[in-house]
PDB file of C-alpha atoms in Angstrom:
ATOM      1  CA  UNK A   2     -91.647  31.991  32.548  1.00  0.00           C
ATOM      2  CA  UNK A   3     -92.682  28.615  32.530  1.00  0.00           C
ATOM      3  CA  UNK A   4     -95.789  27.540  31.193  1.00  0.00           C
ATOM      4  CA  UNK A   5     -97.036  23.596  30.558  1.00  0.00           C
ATOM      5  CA  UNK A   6     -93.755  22.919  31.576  1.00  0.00           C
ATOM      6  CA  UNK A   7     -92.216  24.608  28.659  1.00  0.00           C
ATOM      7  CA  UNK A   8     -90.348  28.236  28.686  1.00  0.00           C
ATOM      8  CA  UNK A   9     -92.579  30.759  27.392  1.00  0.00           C
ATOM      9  CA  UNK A  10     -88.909  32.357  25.560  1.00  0.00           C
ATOM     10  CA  UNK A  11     -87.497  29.315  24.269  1.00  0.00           C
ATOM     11  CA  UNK A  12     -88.001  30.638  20.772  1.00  0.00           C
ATOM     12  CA  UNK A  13     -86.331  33.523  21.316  1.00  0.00           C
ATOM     13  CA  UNK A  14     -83.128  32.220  23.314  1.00  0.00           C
ATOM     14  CA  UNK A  15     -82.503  29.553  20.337  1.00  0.00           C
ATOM     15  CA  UNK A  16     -81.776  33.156  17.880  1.00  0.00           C
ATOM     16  CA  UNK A  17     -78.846  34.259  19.016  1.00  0.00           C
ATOM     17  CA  UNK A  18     -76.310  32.843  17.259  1.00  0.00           C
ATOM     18  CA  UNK A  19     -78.375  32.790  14.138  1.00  0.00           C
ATOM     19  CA  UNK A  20     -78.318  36.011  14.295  1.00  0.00           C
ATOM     20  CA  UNK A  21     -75.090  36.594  14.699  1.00  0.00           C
ATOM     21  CA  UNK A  22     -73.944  34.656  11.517  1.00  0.00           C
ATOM     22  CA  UNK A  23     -77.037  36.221   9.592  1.00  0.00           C
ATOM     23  CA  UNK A  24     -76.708  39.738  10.721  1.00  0.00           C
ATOM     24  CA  UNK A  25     -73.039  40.416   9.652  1.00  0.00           C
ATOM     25  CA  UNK A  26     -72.877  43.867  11.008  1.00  0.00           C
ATOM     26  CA  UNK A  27     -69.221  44.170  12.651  1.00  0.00           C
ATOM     27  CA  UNK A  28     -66.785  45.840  10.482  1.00  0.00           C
ATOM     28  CA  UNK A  29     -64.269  42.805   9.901  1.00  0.00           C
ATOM     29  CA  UNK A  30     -63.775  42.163   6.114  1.00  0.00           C
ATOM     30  CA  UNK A  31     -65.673  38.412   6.605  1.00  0.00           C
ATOM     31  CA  UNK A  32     -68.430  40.522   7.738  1.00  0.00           C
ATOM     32  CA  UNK A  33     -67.934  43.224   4.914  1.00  0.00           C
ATOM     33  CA  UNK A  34     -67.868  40.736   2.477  1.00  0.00           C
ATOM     34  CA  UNK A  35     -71.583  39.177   3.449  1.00  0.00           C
ATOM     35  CA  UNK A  36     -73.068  42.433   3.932  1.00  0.00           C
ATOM     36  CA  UNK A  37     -71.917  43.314   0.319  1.00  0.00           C
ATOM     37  CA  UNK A  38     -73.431  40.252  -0.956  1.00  0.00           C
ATOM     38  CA  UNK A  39     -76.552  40.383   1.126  1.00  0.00           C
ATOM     39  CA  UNK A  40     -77.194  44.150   0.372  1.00  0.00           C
ATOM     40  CA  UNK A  41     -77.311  43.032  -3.466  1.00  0.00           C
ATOM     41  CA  UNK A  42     -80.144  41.017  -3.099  1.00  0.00           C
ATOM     42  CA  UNK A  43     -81.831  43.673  -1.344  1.00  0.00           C
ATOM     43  CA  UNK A  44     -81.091  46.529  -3.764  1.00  0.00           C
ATOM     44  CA  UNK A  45     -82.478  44.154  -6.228  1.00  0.00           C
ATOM     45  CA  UNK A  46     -83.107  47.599  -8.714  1.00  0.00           C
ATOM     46  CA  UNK A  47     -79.578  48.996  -8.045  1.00  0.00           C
ATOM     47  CA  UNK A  48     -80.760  51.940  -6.963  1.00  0.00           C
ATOM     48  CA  UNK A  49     -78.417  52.115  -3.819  1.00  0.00           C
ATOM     49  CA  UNK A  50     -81.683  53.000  -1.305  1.00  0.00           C
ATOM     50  CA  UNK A  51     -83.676  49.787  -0.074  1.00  0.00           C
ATOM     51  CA  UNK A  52     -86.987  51.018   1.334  1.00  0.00           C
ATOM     52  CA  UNK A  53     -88.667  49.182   4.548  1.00  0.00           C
ATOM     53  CA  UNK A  54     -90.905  46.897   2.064  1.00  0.00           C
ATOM     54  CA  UNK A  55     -87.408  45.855   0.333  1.00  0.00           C
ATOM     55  CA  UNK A  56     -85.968  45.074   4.171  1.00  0.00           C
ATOM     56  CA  UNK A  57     -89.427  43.218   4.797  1.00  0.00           C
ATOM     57  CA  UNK A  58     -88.976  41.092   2.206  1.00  0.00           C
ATOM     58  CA  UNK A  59     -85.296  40.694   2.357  1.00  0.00           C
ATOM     59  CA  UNK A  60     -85.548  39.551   5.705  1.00  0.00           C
ATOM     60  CA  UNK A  61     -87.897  37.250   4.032  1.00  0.00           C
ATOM     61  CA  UNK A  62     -86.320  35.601   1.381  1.00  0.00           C
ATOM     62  CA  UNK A  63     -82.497  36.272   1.967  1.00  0.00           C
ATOM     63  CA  UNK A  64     -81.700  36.858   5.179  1.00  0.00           C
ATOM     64  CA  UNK A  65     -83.992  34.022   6.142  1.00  0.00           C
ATOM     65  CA  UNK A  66     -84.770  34.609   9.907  1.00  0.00           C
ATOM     66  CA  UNK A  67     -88.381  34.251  10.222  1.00  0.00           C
ATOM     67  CA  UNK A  68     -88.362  35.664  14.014  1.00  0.00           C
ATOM     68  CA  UNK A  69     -87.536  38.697  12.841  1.00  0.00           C
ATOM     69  CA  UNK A  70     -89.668  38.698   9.967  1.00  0.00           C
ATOM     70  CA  UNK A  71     -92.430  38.035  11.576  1.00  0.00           C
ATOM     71  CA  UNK A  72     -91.859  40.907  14.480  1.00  0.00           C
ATOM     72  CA  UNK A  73     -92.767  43.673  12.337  1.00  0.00           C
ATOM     73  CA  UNK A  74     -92.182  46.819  15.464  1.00  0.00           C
ATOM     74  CA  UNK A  75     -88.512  45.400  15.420  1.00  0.00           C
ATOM     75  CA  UNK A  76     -88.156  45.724  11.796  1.00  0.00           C
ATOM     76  CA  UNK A  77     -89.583  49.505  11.871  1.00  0.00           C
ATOM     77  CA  UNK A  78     -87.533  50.745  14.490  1.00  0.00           C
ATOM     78  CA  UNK A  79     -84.468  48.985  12.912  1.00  0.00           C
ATOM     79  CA  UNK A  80     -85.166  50.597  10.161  1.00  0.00           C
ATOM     80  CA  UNK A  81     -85.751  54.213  11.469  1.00  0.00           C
ATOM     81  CA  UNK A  82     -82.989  54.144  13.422  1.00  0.00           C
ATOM     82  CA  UNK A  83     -80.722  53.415  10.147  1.00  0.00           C
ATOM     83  CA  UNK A  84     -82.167  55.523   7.583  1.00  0.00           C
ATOM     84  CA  UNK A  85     -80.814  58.584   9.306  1.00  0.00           C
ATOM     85  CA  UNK A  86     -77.728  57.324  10.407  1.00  0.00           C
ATOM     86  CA  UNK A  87     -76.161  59.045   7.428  1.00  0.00           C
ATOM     87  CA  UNK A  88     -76.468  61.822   5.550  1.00  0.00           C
ATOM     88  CA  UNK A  89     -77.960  61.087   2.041  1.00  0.00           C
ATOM     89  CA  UNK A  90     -76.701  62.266  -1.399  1.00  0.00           C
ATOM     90  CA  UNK A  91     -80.581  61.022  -2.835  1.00  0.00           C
ATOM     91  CA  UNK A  92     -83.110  63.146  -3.277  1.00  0.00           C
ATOM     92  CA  UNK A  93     -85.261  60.711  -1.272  1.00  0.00           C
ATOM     93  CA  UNK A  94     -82.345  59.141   0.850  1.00  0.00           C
ATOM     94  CA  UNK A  95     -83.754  59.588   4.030  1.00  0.00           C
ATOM     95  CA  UNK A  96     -86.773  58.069   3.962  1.00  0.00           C
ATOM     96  CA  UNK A  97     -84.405  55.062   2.688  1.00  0.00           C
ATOM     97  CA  UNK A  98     -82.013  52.809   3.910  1.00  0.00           C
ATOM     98  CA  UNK A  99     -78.545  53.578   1.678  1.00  0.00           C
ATOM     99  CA  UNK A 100     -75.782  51.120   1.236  1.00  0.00           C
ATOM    100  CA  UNK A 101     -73.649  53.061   4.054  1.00  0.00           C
ATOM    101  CA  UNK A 102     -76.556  52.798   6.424  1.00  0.00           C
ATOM    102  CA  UNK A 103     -76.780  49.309   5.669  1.00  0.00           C
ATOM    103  CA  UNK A 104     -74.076  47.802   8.415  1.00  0.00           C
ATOM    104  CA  UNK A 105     -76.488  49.661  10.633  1.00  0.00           C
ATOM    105  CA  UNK A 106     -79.135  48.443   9.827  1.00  0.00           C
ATOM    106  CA  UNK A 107     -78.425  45.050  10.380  1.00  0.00           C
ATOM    107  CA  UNK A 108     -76.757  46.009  13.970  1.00  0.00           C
ATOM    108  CA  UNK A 109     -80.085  47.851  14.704  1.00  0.00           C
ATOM    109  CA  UNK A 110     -82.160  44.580  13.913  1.00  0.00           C
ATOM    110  CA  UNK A 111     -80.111  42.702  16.484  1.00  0.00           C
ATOM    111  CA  UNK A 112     -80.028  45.584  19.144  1.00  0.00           C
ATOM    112  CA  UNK A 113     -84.214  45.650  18.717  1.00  0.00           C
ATOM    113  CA  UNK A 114     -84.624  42.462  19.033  1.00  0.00           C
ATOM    114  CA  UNK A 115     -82.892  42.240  21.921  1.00  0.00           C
ATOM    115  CA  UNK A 116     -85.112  45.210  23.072  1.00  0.00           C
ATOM    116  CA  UNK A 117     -88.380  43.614  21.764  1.00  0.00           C
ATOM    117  CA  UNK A 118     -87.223  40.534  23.924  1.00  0.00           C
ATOM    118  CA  UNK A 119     -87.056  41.870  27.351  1.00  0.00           C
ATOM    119  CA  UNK A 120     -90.483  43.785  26.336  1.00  0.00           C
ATOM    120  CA  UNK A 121     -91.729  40.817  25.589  1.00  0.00           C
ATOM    121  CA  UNK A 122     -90.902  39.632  28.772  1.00  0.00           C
ATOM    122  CA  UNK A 123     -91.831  42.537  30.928  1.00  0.00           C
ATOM    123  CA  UNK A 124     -95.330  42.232  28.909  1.00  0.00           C
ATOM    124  CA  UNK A 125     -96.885  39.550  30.897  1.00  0.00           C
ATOM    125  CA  UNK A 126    -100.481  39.789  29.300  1.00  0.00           C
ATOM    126  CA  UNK A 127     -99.029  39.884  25.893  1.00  0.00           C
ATOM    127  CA  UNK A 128    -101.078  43.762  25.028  1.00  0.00           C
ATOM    128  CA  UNK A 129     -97.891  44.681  23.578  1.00  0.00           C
ATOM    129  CA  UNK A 130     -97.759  47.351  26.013  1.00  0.00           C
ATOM    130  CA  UNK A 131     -96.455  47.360  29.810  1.00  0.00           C
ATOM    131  CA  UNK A 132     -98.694  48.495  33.078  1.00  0.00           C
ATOM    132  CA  UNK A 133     -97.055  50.420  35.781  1.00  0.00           C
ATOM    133  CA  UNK A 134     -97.997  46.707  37.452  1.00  0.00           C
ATOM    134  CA  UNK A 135     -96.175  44.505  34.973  1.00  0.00           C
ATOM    135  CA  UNK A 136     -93.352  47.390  35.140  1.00  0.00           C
ATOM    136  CA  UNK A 137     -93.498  46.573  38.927  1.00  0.00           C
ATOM    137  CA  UNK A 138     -93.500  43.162  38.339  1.00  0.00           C
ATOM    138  CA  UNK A 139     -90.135  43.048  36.664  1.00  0.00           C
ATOM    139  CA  UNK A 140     -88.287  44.543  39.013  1.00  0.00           C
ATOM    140  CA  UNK A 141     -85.885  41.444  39.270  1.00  0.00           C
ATOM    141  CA  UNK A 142     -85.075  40.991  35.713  1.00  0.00           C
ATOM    142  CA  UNK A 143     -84.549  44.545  34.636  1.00  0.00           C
ATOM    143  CA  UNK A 144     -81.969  44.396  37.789  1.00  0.00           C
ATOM    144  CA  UNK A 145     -80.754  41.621  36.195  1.00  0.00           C
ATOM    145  CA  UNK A 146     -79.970  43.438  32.601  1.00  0.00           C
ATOM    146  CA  UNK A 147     -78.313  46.431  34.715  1.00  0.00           C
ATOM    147  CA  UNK A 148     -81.224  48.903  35.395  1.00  0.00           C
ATOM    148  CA  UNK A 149     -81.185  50.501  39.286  1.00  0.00           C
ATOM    149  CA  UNK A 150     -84.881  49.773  40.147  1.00  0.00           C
ATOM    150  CA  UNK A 151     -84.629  51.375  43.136  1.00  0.00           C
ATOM    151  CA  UNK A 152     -87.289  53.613  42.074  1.00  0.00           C
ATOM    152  CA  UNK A 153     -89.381  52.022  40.062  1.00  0.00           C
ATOM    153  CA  UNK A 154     -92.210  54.519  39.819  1.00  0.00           C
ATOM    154  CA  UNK A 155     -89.732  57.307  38.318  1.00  0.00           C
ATOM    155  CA  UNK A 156     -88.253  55.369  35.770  1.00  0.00           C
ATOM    156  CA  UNK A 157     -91.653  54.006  34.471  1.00  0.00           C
ATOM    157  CA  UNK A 158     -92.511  58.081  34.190  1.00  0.00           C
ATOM    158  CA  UNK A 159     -89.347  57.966  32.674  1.00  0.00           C
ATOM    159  CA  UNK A 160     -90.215  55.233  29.849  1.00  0.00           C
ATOM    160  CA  UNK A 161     -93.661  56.287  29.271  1.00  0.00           C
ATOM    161  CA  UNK A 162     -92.699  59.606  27.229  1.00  0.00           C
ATOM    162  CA  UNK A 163     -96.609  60.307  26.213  1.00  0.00           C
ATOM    163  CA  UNK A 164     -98.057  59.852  29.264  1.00  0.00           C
ATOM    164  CA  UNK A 165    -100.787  57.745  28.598  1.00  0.00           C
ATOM    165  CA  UNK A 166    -100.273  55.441  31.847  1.00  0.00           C
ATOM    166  CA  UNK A 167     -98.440  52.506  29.314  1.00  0.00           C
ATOM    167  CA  UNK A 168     -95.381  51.848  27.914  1.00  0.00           C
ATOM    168  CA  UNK A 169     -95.068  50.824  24.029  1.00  0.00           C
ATOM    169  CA  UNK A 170     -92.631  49.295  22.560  1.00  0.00           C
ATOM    170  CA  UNK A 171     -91.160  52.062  20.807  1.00  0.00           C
ATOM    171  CA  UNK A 172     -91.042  54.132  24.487  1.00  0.00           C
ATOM    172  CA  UNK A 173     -89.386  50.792  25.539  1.00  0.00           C
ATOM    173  CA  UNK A 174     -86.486  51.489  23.183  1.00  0.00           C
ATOM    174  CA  UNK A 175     -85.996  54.552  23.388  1.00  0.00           C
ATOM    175  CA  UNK A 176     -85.469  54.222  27.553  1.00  0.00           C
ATOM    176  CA  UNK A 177     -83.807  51.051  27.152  1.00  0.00           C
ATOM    177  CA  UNK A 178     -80.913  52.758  24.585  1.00  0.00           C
ATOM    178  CA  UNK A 179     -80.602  55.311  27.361  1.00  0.00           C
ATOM    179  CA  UNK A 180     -80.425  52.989  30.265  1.00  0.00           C
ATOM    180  CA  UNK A 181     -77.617  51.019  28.620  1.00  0.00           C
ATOM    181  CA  UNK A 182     -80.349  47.557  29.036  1.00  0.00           C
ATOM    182  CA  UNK A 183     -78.587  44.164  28.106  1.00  0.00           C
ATOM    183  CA  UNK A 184     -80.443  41.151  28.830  1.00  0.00           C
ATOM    184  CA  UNK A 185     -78.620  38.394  30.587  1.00  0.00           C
ATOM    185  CA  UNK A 186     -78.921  35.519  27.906  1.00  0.00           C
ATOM    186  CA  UNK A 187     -78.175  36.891  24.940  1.00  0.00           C
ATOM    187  CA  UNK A 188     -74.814  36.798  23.209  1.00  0.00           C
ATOM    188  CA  UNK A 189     -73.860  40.162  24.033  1.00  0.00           C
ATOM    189  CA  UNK A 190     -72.423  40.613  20.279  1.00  0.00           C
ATOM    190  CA  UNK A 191     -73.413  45.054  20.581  1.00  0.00           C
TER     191      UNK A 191
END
């Protein structure tokens, strides 16, 4: 969307690669080796369980990506999705992130985001929620990132797990995960 003459998304297409090089998820020993030393200054008590405040403010003030900082519903659902990604051996492990859920964690930031973007998008009065009507609306760039829209009614139903006539952001995820969404632009690094 263009607006003023300047794209409405520009902030988020810049992130990409950032992210990439700041959210060393893949399992190749460069990547190993900077999740090891970024998960250090998260754990900063040793404990081996960082909890979401510790991943708020390690996004913050190590991980340095202020986009993501700053989007708070990506940082929760990254964080859920993580914390139960493995088994814990702590008696509190999974409300926690743990150092094995870690690699996740950071591949779940860059997987929301991506999520959060194309809500974003779809959410063309910026409620943080989608109308059937915006739904409608995007019909050409949800084709675009690989969804069938033939009918678009159905898979709104679909999205909209409570019922309640709108789609959050957390609905958005869920249905996106399932419908295998990728948006166009992005670097395609899941």
């Amino acid at each position: 969307i263009i607006m003023d003459g300047v794209n409405k998304y520009a902030h988020y297409d810049k992130i990409w690669e950032e992210l990439s090089e700041k959210l060393p998820w893949h399992l190749t020993p460069e990547d190993k080796a900077k999740r090891d030393k970024i998960w250090g200054s998260f754990d900063v008590n040793g404990n081996g369980i960082i909890s979401l405040a510790e991943v708020d403010k390690g996004m913050r003030d190590v991980v340095r990506l202020p986009i993501l900082f700053n989007l708070k519903p990506v940082l929760m659902r990254a964080f859920t999705a993580a914390k139960i990604k493995v088994k814990s051996k702590h008696a509190y492990g999974d409300d926690y992130v743990s150092r094995p859920e870690f690699r996740f964690l950071l591949k779940f930031l860059r997987q929301y985001y991506e999520y959060w973007v194309a809500f974003d998008r779809i959410d063309t009065n910026d409620d943080r929620r989608v109308s059937l009507a915006e739904f409608k609306q995007a019909k050409p760039e949800l084709e675009k990132w690989g969804i069938d829209m033939s009918n678009p009614e159905k898979l709104f139903r679909e999205a909209d797990r409570d019922g309640g006539g709108m789609i959050l952001f957390i609905e958005f995820c869920d249905w996106a995960i399932k419908k295998s969404l990728d948006l166009e632009d992005d670097d395609d690094a899941i």
